[in-house]
Amino acid sequence: VAVESAPAIVVGSGYGAAVAALRLGQAGIRTLVIEMGRLWNTAGADGKVFCNTANPDQRSMWFKTRTEAPLASFLWLDVVNKDINPYPGVLDRVHFANMSVFVGRGVGGGSLVNGSMAVTPLQSYFAEQFPTVDTAEMYSTYFPRARAMLGVNTIDPAWFESTEWYQFSRVSRKHAANTGLKTTFVPSVYDFGYMQREAAGTAVKSALGQEVIYGNNYGKKSLDKSYLAAALGTGNVTIHTMEKVRGISRASDGSWLLTADRIDATGAVVETKQYGCTYLFLGGGSLGTSELLVRARQTGTLPALDASVGAGWGPNGNVMLGRANHLWDTVGANQSTMPVMGIDDWANTDNPVFAEIAPLPTGLEHWVSLYLAITKNPQRAAFSWANGALNLNWSAAQSSVSSGMAKKLFDRINSANTTVYRSDLFGTPSRTFADDFTYHPLGGCVLGKATDNYGRVKGYSKLYVTDGSLVPGNIGVNPFVTITALAERTMARVLAEDTAP
Ligand code: FDA
């Protein structure tokens, strides 16, 4: 079998992978990026690259026959999801026994589908989660570097106060204030200058056109427009798409061997490829990287991997919920899809929660306040490879720790505002708290446990992890800025110490 080789290979093209690709390319190291999803640069029949949330088509989801949006229903009616043709669409929902995980698929990974919230964690909580990392250096060097490269910006407060598109946030802020709770603006990688032009009618609508989770056609600085564009610009980086790496082994000379399946638009494997490299960077995300490593340990191709590979996984305490407002508290028919505000009760040591105020953009007034709560759930689970599949031993009881914490906070908000929960949003039977899915899979190859203090995988040399699997299950805020900054820290160290000729 022909082996195509490069000095460095990066698996995946999300945040951690994109940082690795750029910094390798800048160091003059020829690098191949292997991504299982599509390159999203070609318009469909409607002239757009991505479909919106109101009219999802095959581009929406990764090989499904029906969309699986986080909100399953409205007034218990199955009006949200639509039948689609199986296709390598941009959003995947991966199902484990008691937890399903949303991930992006394509060049840019999660940056293609996410809500753009670019939040730096509380320094004290970062230090608690990463006791071996030099926190001062993270906050003086790597977080600023990550934010600058990602293109983080903030909403103009005056525009926020006046625009109909954020009335939903202002109503939730008022209800938080009535409860004695603090709210805070969250930065974003969505260009607020562009959004203001959307509102003024001088730019094509994206965030104001119900676009999010299935991709944004305009306005969002996803990785293909930041780190990956810069990586390609070095002239040293190549990206292969629609190829899923499934096997990793080590050749007798110490180099890495990869096996990848190239698929077509129907999902059929059309070619199995072999790759070789000296330096291997894993950036397949918490699920992708954990799968490759637990599989390699279980099948014996990388037997020296540490026992902690696969462990330390958590859903960042995610819980989605809705509240029903009084008739006079309208949330607006027009809602931006990009959240810009959160209720910050993390300092409440009895029940730490950070709840982002989420939009529900249906084009109709519905009086619903929606939230994605991030709770400080200490529960963790582990991945394993069994019967040819990745398994995760997260239990429903572990999820109820998250929803219990969300309930404690939102019971207070409801009581202070004499409001109630909505129970019609998450399918039948009725449920108030959606604690069985996450947008924020974290862990599986935790920094300092399965790797050294810089993401070098224990037991092997020249094998690195740069993605969300390094984060120990919870970081208290939306995670991509943390993942990016940690990857910057890893690359600075690896390029200084490991790759010198
Ligand atoms: P990421 O998941 O981004 O990338 C992994 C890539 O590797 C994918 O493209 C995948 O296809 C590919 N891959 C995996 N295995 C492979 C294999 N074996 N071979 C080849 N390719 C492989 N976060 C945040 O901070 N703010 C926010 O607003 C949001 N909002 C949000 C909304 C939604 C709907 C989702 C799904 C997620 C978010 N997130 C978020 C979470 C955020 O997007 C997430 O934490 C990061 O994308 C994770 O970055 P990683 O680098 O770990 O992997």
CSV table of N, CA and C in Angstrom, one decimal, residues 5-124:
chain,number,residue,atom,x,y,z
A,5,SER,N,3.5,10.6,2.9
A,5,SER,CA,4.0,11.1,4.2
A,5,SER,C,4.3,12.6,4.2
A,6,ALA,N,4.3,13.1,5.4
A,6,ALA,CA,4.6,14.5,5.6
A,6,ALA,C,5.3,14.6,7.0
A,7,PRO,N,6.1,15.6,7.2
A,7,PRO,CA,6.8,15.7,8.5
A,7,PRO,C,5.8,15.7,9.6
A,8,ALA,N,4.7,16.5,9.5
A,8,ALA,CA,3.7,16.6,10.5
A,8,ALA,C,2.3,16.3,10.0
A,9,ILE,N,1.5,15.6,10.7
A,9,ILE,CA,0.1,15.4,10.4
A,9,ILE,C,-0.8,15.9,11.6
A,10,VAL,N,-1.8,16.6,11.2
A,10,VAL,CA,-2.8,17.0,12.2
A,10,VAL,C,-4.1,16.3,11.9
A,11,VAL,N,-4.7,15.7,12.9
A,11,VAL,CA,-6.0,15.0,12.7
A,11,VAL,C,-7.1,16.0,13.1
A,12,GLY,N,-8.0,16.3,12.2
A,12,GLY,CA,-9.1,17.2,12.5
A,12,GLY,C,-8.7,18.6,12.1
A,13,SER,N,-9.8,19.5,12.2
A,13,SER,CA,-9.5,20.9,11.8
A,13,SER,C,-10.3,21.9,12.7
A,14,GLY,N,-10.6,21.5,13.9
A,14,GLY,CA,-11.3,22.4,14.9
A,14,GLY,C,-10.3,23.3,15.5
A,15,TYR,N,-10.6,23.8,16.7
A,15,TYR,CA,-9.7,24.8,17.3
A,15,TYR,C,-8.3,24.3,17.6
A,16,GLY,N,-8.2,23.2,18.3
A,16,GLY,CA,-6.9,22.7,18.6
A,16,GLY,C,-6.1,22.4,17.4
A,17,ALA,N,-6.7,21.8,16.4
A,17,ALA,CA,-6.0,21.4,15.2
A,17,ALA,C,-5.6,22.6,14.4
A,18,ALA,N,-6.4,23.6,14.3
A,18,ALA,CA,-6.1,24.8,13.5
A,18,ALA,C,-5.0,25.5,14.1
A,19,VAL,N,-4.9,25.6,15.4
A,19,VAL,CA,-3.7,26.3,16.0
A,19,VAL,C,-2.4,25.5,15.7
A,20,ALA,N,-2.5,24.1,15.8
A,20,ALA,CA,-1.3,23.3,15.5
A,20,ALA,C,-0.9,23.5,14.0
A,21,ALA,N,-1.9,23.5,13.1
A,21,ALA,CA,-1.5,23.7,11.7
A,21,ALA,C,-0.9,25.0,11.4
A,22,LEU,N,-1.4,26.1,12.0
A,22,LEU,CA,-0.8,27.4,11.7
A,22,LEU,C,0.6,27.5,12.3
A,23,ARG,N,0.8,27.1,13.5
A,23,ARG,CA,2.1,27.2,14.1
A,23,ARG,C,3.1,26.3,13.5
A,24,LEU,N,2.7,25.1,13.1
A,24,LEU,CA,3.7,24.2,12.3
A,24,LEU,C,4.0,24.9,11.0
A,25,GLY,N,3.0,25.3,10.3
A,25,GLY,CA,3.3,26.0,9.0
A,25,GLY,C,4.2,27.2,9.1
A,26,GLN,N,4.0,28.0,10.1
A,26,GLN,CA,4.8,29.2,10.3
A,26,GLN,C,6.3,28.8,10.6
A,27,ALA,N,6.4,27.6,11.3
A,27,ALA,CA,7.8,27.1,11.6
A,27,ALA,C,8.5,26.5,10.4
A,28,GLY,N,7.8,26.5,9.3
A,28,GLY,CA,8.4,25.9,8.1
A,28,GLY,C,8.3,24.4,8.0
A,29,ILE,N,7.4,23.8,8.8
A,29,ILE,CA,7.2,22.3,8.8
A,29,ILE,C,6.0,22.0,7.9
A,30,ARG,N,6.3,21.2,6.9
A,30,ARG,CA,5.2,20.8,6.0
A,30,ARG,C,4.2,19.9,6.7
A,31,THR,N,3.0,20.3,6.6
A,31,THR,CA,2.0,19.7,7.5
A,31,THR,C,0.7,19.3,6.7
A,32,LEU,N,0.2,18.1,7.0
A,32,LEU,CA,-1.0,17.7,6.3
A,32,LEU,C,-2.1,17.6,7.4
A,33,VAL,N,-3.2,18.3,7.1
A,33,VAL,CA,-4.4,18.2,8.0
A,33,VAL,C,-5.4,17.2,7.4
A,34,ILE,N,-5.9,16.3,8.2
A,34,ILE,CA,-6.9,15.3,7.7
A,34,ILE,C,-8.2,15.5,8.4
A,35,GLU,N,-9.3,15.9,7.7
A,35,GLU,CA,-10.6,16.2,8.2
A,35,GLU,C,-11.6,15.3,7.6
A,36,MET,N,-12.5,14.7,8.5
A,36,MET,CA,-13.5,13.8,8.0
A,36,MET,C,-14.7,14.5,7.3
A,37,GLY,N,-14.9,15.8,7.6
A,37,GLY,CA,-16.0,16.5,7.0
A,37,GLY,C,-15.6,17.2,5.7
A,38,ARG,N,-16.6,17.9,5.2
A,38,ARG,CA,-16.4,18.7,3.9
A,38,ARG,C,-15.7,20.0,4.1
A,39,LEU,N,-15.2,20.5,3.0
A,39,LEU,CA,-14.8,21.9,3.0
A,39,LEU,C,-16.1,22.7,2.6
A,40,TRP,N,-16.5,23.6,3.5
A,40,TRP,CA,-17.8,24.3,3.2
A,40,TRP,C,-17.5,25.6,2.5
A,41,ASN,N,-17.4,25.5,1.1
A,41,ASN,CA,-17.1,26.7,0.3
A,41,ASN,C,-17.9,26.8,-0.9
A,42,THR,N,-18.9,25.8,-1.1
A,42,THR,CA,-19.6,25.8,-2.4
A,42,THR,C,-21.1,26.0,-2.1
A,43,ALA,N,-21.7,26.9,-2.8
A,43,ALA,CA,-23.1,27.2,-2.7
A,43,ALA,C,-24.0,26.1,-3.2
A,44,GLY,N,-25.1,25.8,-2.5
A,44,GLY,CA,-26.1,24.9,-3.0
A,44,GLY,C,-27.0,25.5,-4.0
A,45,ALA,N,-28.1,24.9,-4.3
A,45,ALA,CA,-29.0,25.4,-5.4
A,45,ALA,C,-29.6,26.7,-5.0
A,46,ASP,N,-29.7,27.0,-3.7
A,46,ASP,CA,-30.3,28.3,-3.2
A,46,ASP,C,-29.3,29.4,-3.2
A,47,GLY,N,-28.1,29.1,-3.7
A,47,GLY,CA,-27.0,30.2,-3.7
A,47,GLY,C,-26.3,30.3,-2.4
A,48,LYS,N,-26.6,29.5,-1.4
A,48,LYS,CA,-26.0,29.6,-0.1
A,48,LYS,C,-25.2,28.4,0.3
A,49,VAL,N,-24.1,28.6,1.0
A,49,VAL,CA,-23.3,27.4,1.4
A,49,VAL,C,-24.0,26.6,2.5
A,50,PHE,N,-24.6,27.3,3.5
A,50,PHE,CA,-25.3,26.7,4.6
A,50,PHE,C,-26.8,26.9,4.6
A,51,CYS,N,-27.6,26.0,5.1
A,51,CYS,CA,-29.0,26.2,5.3
A,51,CYS,C,-29.3,26.8,6.7
A,52,ASN,N,-30.5,27.4,6.8
A,52,ASN,CA,-30.8,28.0,8.2
A,52,ASN,C,-31.6,27.1,9.0
A,53,THR,N,-31.9,27.5,10.2
A,53,THR,CA,-32.6,26.6,11.2
A,53,THR,C,-34.0,26.5,10.9
A,54,ALA,N,-34.6,27.4,10.1
A,54,ALA,CA,-36.0,27.3,9.8
A,54,ALA,C,-36.3,26.3,8.7
A,55,ASN,N,-35.4,26.2,7.8
A,55,ASN,CA,-35.6,25.3,6.6
A,55,ASN,C,-34.4,24.4,6.4
A,56,PRO,N,-34.2,23.5,7.4
A,56,PRO,CA,-33.0,22.6,7.2
A,56,PRO,C,-33.1,21.6,6.1
A,57,ASP,N,-32.0,21.4,5.3
A,57,ASP,CA,-32.0,20.4,4.3
A,57,ASP,C,-30.8,19.5,4.6
A,58,GLN,N,-30.4,18.7,3.6
A,58,GLN,CA,-29.3,17.7,3.8
A,58,GLN,C,-28.0,18.3,4.3
A,59,ARG,N,-27.8,19.6,4.0
A,59,ARG,CA,-26.5,20.2,4.5
A,59,ARG,C,-26.5,20.3,6.0
A,60,SER,N,-27.6,20.2,6.7
A,60,SER,CA,-27.7,20.5,8.1
A,60,SER,C,-27.0,19.5,9.0
A,61,MET,N,-27.2,18.2,8.7
A,61,MET,CA,-26.7,17.2,9.6
A,61,MET,C,-25.9,16.1,9.0
A,62,TRP,N,-25.0,15.5,9.8
A,62,TRP,CA,-24.0,14.5,9.3
A,62,TRP,C,-24.7,13.1,9.2
A,63,PHE,N,-25.1,12.7,8.0
A,63,PHE,CA,-25.7,11.4,7.7
A,63,PHE,C,-26.9,11.1,8.6
A,64,LYS,N,-27.9,11.9,8.6
A,64,LYS,CA,-29.2,11.6,9.3
A,64,LYS,C,-30.3,11.6,8.3
A,65,THR,N,-31.4,10.9,8.7
A,65,THR,CA,-32.6,11.0,7.8
A,65,THR,C,-33.6,12.0,8.3
A,66,ARG,N,-33.3,12.6,9.5
A,66,ARG,CA,-34.2,13.6,10.1
A,66,ARG,C,-33.3,14.5,11.0
A,67,THR,N,-33.5,15.8,10.9
A,67,THR,CA,-32.7,16.7,11.8
A,67,THR,C,-32.9,16.3,13.2
A,68,GLU,N,-31.9,16.7,14.1
A,68,GLU,CA,-32.0,16.4,15.5
A,68,GLU,C,-31.7,17.7,16.3
A,69,ALA,N,-32.5,18.7,16.1
A,69,ALA,CA,-32.2,20.0,16.7
A,69,ALA,C,-32.3,19.9,18.3
A,70,PRO,N,-31.6,20.7,19.0
A,70,PRO,CA,-31.6,20.6,20.5
A,70,PRO,C,-33.0,20.8,21.0
A,71,LEU,N,-33.8,21.8,20.4
A,71,LEU,CA,-35.2,22.0,20.8
A,71,LEU,C,-36.0,21.0,19.9
A,72,ALA,N,-36.7,20.0,20.6
A,72,ALA,CA,-37.3,19.0,19.8
A,72,ALA,C,-38.7,19.4,19.4
A,73,SER,N,-39.4,20.3,20.2
A,73,SER,CA,-40.8,20.5,19.9
A,73,SER,C,-41.2,21.9,20.4
A,74,PHE,N,-42.4,22.3,20.0
A,74,PHE,CA,-42.9,23.6,20.4
A,74,PHE,C,-44.4,23.3,20.7
A,75,LEU,N,-44.8,23.7,21.9
A,75,LEU,CA,-46.2,23.3,22.4
A,75,LEU,C,-46.4,21.7,22.2
A,76,TRP,N,-45.3,21.0,22.5
A,76,TRP,CA,-45.2,19.5,22.3
A,76,TRP,C,-45.4,19.1,20.9
A,77,LEU,N,-45.5,20.0,19.9
A,77,LEU,CA,-45.7,19.6,18.5
A,77,LEU,C,-44.4,19.3,17.9
A,78,ASP,N,-44.3,18.3,17.0
A,78,ASP,CA,-43.1,17.9,16.3
A,78,ASP,C,-42.9,18.8,15.1
A,79,VAL,N,-42.8,20.1,15.4
A,79,VAL,CA,-42.7,21.1,14.3
A,79,VAL,C,-41.3,21.6,14.0
A,80,VAL,N,-40.3,21.2,14.8
A,80,VAL,CA,-39.0,21.7,14.7
A,80,VAL,C,-38.2,20.9,13.7
A,81,ASN,N,-38.2,19.6,13.8
A,81,ASN,CA,-37.3,18.8,13.0
A,81,ASN,C,-38.0,18.4,11.6
A,82,LYS,N,-37.1,18.2,10.6
A,82,LYS,CA,-37.5,17.9,9.3
A,82,LYS,C,-36.8,16.7,8.7
A,83,ASP,N,-37.5,15.9,7.8
A,83,ASP,CA,-36.8,14.8,7.1
A,83,ASP,C,-35.8,15.4,6.2
A,84,ILE,N,-34.6,14.7,6.1
A,84,ILE,CA,-33.6,15.1,5.2
A,84,ILE,C,-32.9,13.9,4.6
A,85,ASN,N,-32.2,14.2,3.5
A,85,ASN,CA,-31.4,13.1,2.9
A,85,ASN,C,-30.1,12.9,3.6
A,86,PRO,N,-29.7,11.7,3.8
A,86,PRO,CA,-28.4,11.5,4.5
A,86,PRO,C,-27.3,12.1,3.6
A,87,TYR,N,-26.4,12.8,4.3
A,87,TYR,CA,-25.4,13.6,3.6
A,87,TYR,C,-24.3,14.0,4.6
A,88,PRO,N,-23.1,14.3,4.2
A,88,PRO,CA,-22.1,14.8,5.1
A,88,PRO,C,-22.3,16.2,5.6
A,89,GLY,N,-23.4,16.5,6.2
A,89,GLY,CA,-23.8,17.8,6.7
A,89,GLY,C,-22.9,18.3,7.8
A,90,VAL,N,-23.2,19.5,8.3
A,90,VAL,CA,-22.2,20.2,9.1
A,90,VAL,C,-22.3,19.9,10.6
A,91,LEU,N,-23.5,19.5,11.0
A,91,LEU,CA,-23.7,19.3,12.5
A,91,LEU,C,-24.0,17.8,12.7
A,92,ASP,N,-23.2,17.2,13.7
A,92,ASP,CA,-23.5,15.8,14.1
A,92,ASP,C,-24.0,15.8,15.5
A,93,ARG,N,-24.9,14.8,15.7
A,93,ARG,CA,-25.3,14.5,17.1
A,93,ARG,C,-25.0,13.1,17.4
A,94,VAL,N,-24.0,12.9,18.2
A,94,VAL,CA,-23.5,11.5,18.5
A,94,VAL,C,-24.1,11.0,19.7
A,95,HIS,N,-24.8,9.8,19.6
A,95,HIS,CA,-25.5,9.3,20.7
A,95,HIS,C,-24.8,8.2,21.5
A,96,PHE,N,-24.7,8.5,22.8
A,96,PHE,CA,-24.2,7.5,23.8
A,96,PHE,C,-25.4,7.0,24.6
A,97,ALA,N,-25.2,6.1,25.5
A,97,ALA,CA,-26.3,5.5,26.3
A,97,ALA,C,-27.2,6.6,26.9
A,98,ASN,N,-26.6,7.5,27.6
A,98,ASN,CA,-27.4,8.5,28.4
A,98,ASN,C,-27.1,10.0,28.1
A,99,MET,N,-26.3,10.2,27.0
A,99,MET,CA,-25.8,11.5,26.7
A,99,MET,C,-25.6,11.6,25.2
A,100,SER,N,-26.2,12.6,24.6
A,100,SER,CA,-25.8,12.9,23.2
A,100,SER,C,-25.0,14.1,23.0
A,101,VAL,N,-24.1,14.1,22.1
A,101,VAL,CA,-23.1,15.2,22.0
A,101,VAL,C,-23.1,15.8,20.6
A,102,PHE,N,-23.3,17.1,20.6
A,102,PHE,CA,-23.3,17.9,19.3
A,102,PHE,C,-21.9,18.3,19.0
A,103,VAL,N,-21.5,18.0,17.7
A,103,VAL,CA,-20.2,18.4,17.2
A,103,VAL,C,-20.3,18.9,15.8
A,104,GLY,N,-19.4,19.8,15.4
A,104,GLY,CA,-19.3,20.3,14.0
A,104,GLY,C,-18.5,19.3,13.2
A,105,ARG,N,-18.8,19.2,11.9
A,105,ARG,CA,-18.1,18.4,10.9
A,105,ARG,C,-17.8,19.2,9.7
A,106,GLY,N,-16.5,19.3,9.4
A,106,GLY,CA,-16.1,20.1,8.2
A,106,GLY,C,-14.8,20.8,8.6
A,107,VAL,N,-14.3,21.5,7.6
A,107,VAL,CA,-13.0,22.3,7.8
A,107,VAL,C,-13.4,23.5,8.7
A,108,GLY,N,-12.9,23.4,9.9
A,108,GLY,CA,-13.3,24.4,10.9
A,108,GLY,C,-13.9,23.8,12.1
A,109,GLY,N,-14.3,22.5,12.0
A,109,GLY,CA,-14.9,21.8,13.2
A,109,GLY,C,-16.1,22.5,13.8
A,110,GLY,N,-16.0,22.6,15.1
A,110,GLY,CA,-17.1,23.3,15.9
A,110,GLY,C,-17.3,24.7,15.5
A,111,SER,N,-16.3,25.4,15.0
A,111,SER,CA,-16.4,26.8,14.7
A,111,SER,C,-17.5,27.1,13.6
A,112,LEU,N,-17.8,26.0,12.8
A,112,LEU,CA,-18.8,26.2,11.8
A,112,LEU,C,-20.2,26.3,12.3
A,113,VAL,N,-20.5,25.6,13.5
A,113,VAL,CA,-21.8,25.5,13.9
A,113,VAL,C,-22.1,26.2,15.2
A,114,ASN,N,-21.1,26.7,15.9
A,114,ASN,CA,-21.3,27.1,17.3
A,114,ASN,C,-21.9,28.5,17.4
A,115,GLY,N,-22.1,29.0,18.6
A,115,GLY,CA,-22.8,30.2,18.9
A,115,GLY,C,-21.8,31.4,19.0
A,116,SER,N,-20.6,31.2,18.7
A,116,SER,CA,-19.5,32.3,18.6
A,116,SER,C,-19.1,32.9,19.9
A,117,MET,N,-19.7,32.4,21.0
A,117,MET,CA,-19.4,33.0,22.3
A,117,MET,C,-17.9,32.7,22.7
A,118,ALA,N,-17.2,33.8,22.9
A,118,ALA,CA,-15.7,33.7,23.0
A,118,ALA,C,-15.4,34.1,24.5
A,119,VAL,N,-15.5,33.2,25.4
A,119,VAL,CA,-15.5,33.5,26.8
A,119,VAL,C,-14.2,33.0,27.4
A,120,THR,N,-13.5,33.9,28.1
A,120,THR,CA,-12.3,33.5,28.9
A,120,THR,C,-12.7,33.1,30.3
A,121,PRO,N,-12.3,31.9,30.8
A,121,PRO,CA,-12.8,31.4,32.1
A,121,PRO,C,-12.3,32.3,33.2
A,122,LEU,N,-12.9,32.2,34.3
A,122,LEU,CA,-12.5,32.9,35.5
A,122,LEU,C,-11.1,32.4,35.9
A,123,GLN,N,-10.2,33.3,36.2
A,123,GLN,CA,-8.8,32.8,36.4
A,123,GLN,C,-8.7,31.8,37.5
A,124,SER,N,-9.4,32.1,38.6
A,124,SER,CA,-9.4,31.2,39.7
A,124,SER,C,-9.9,29.8,39.4
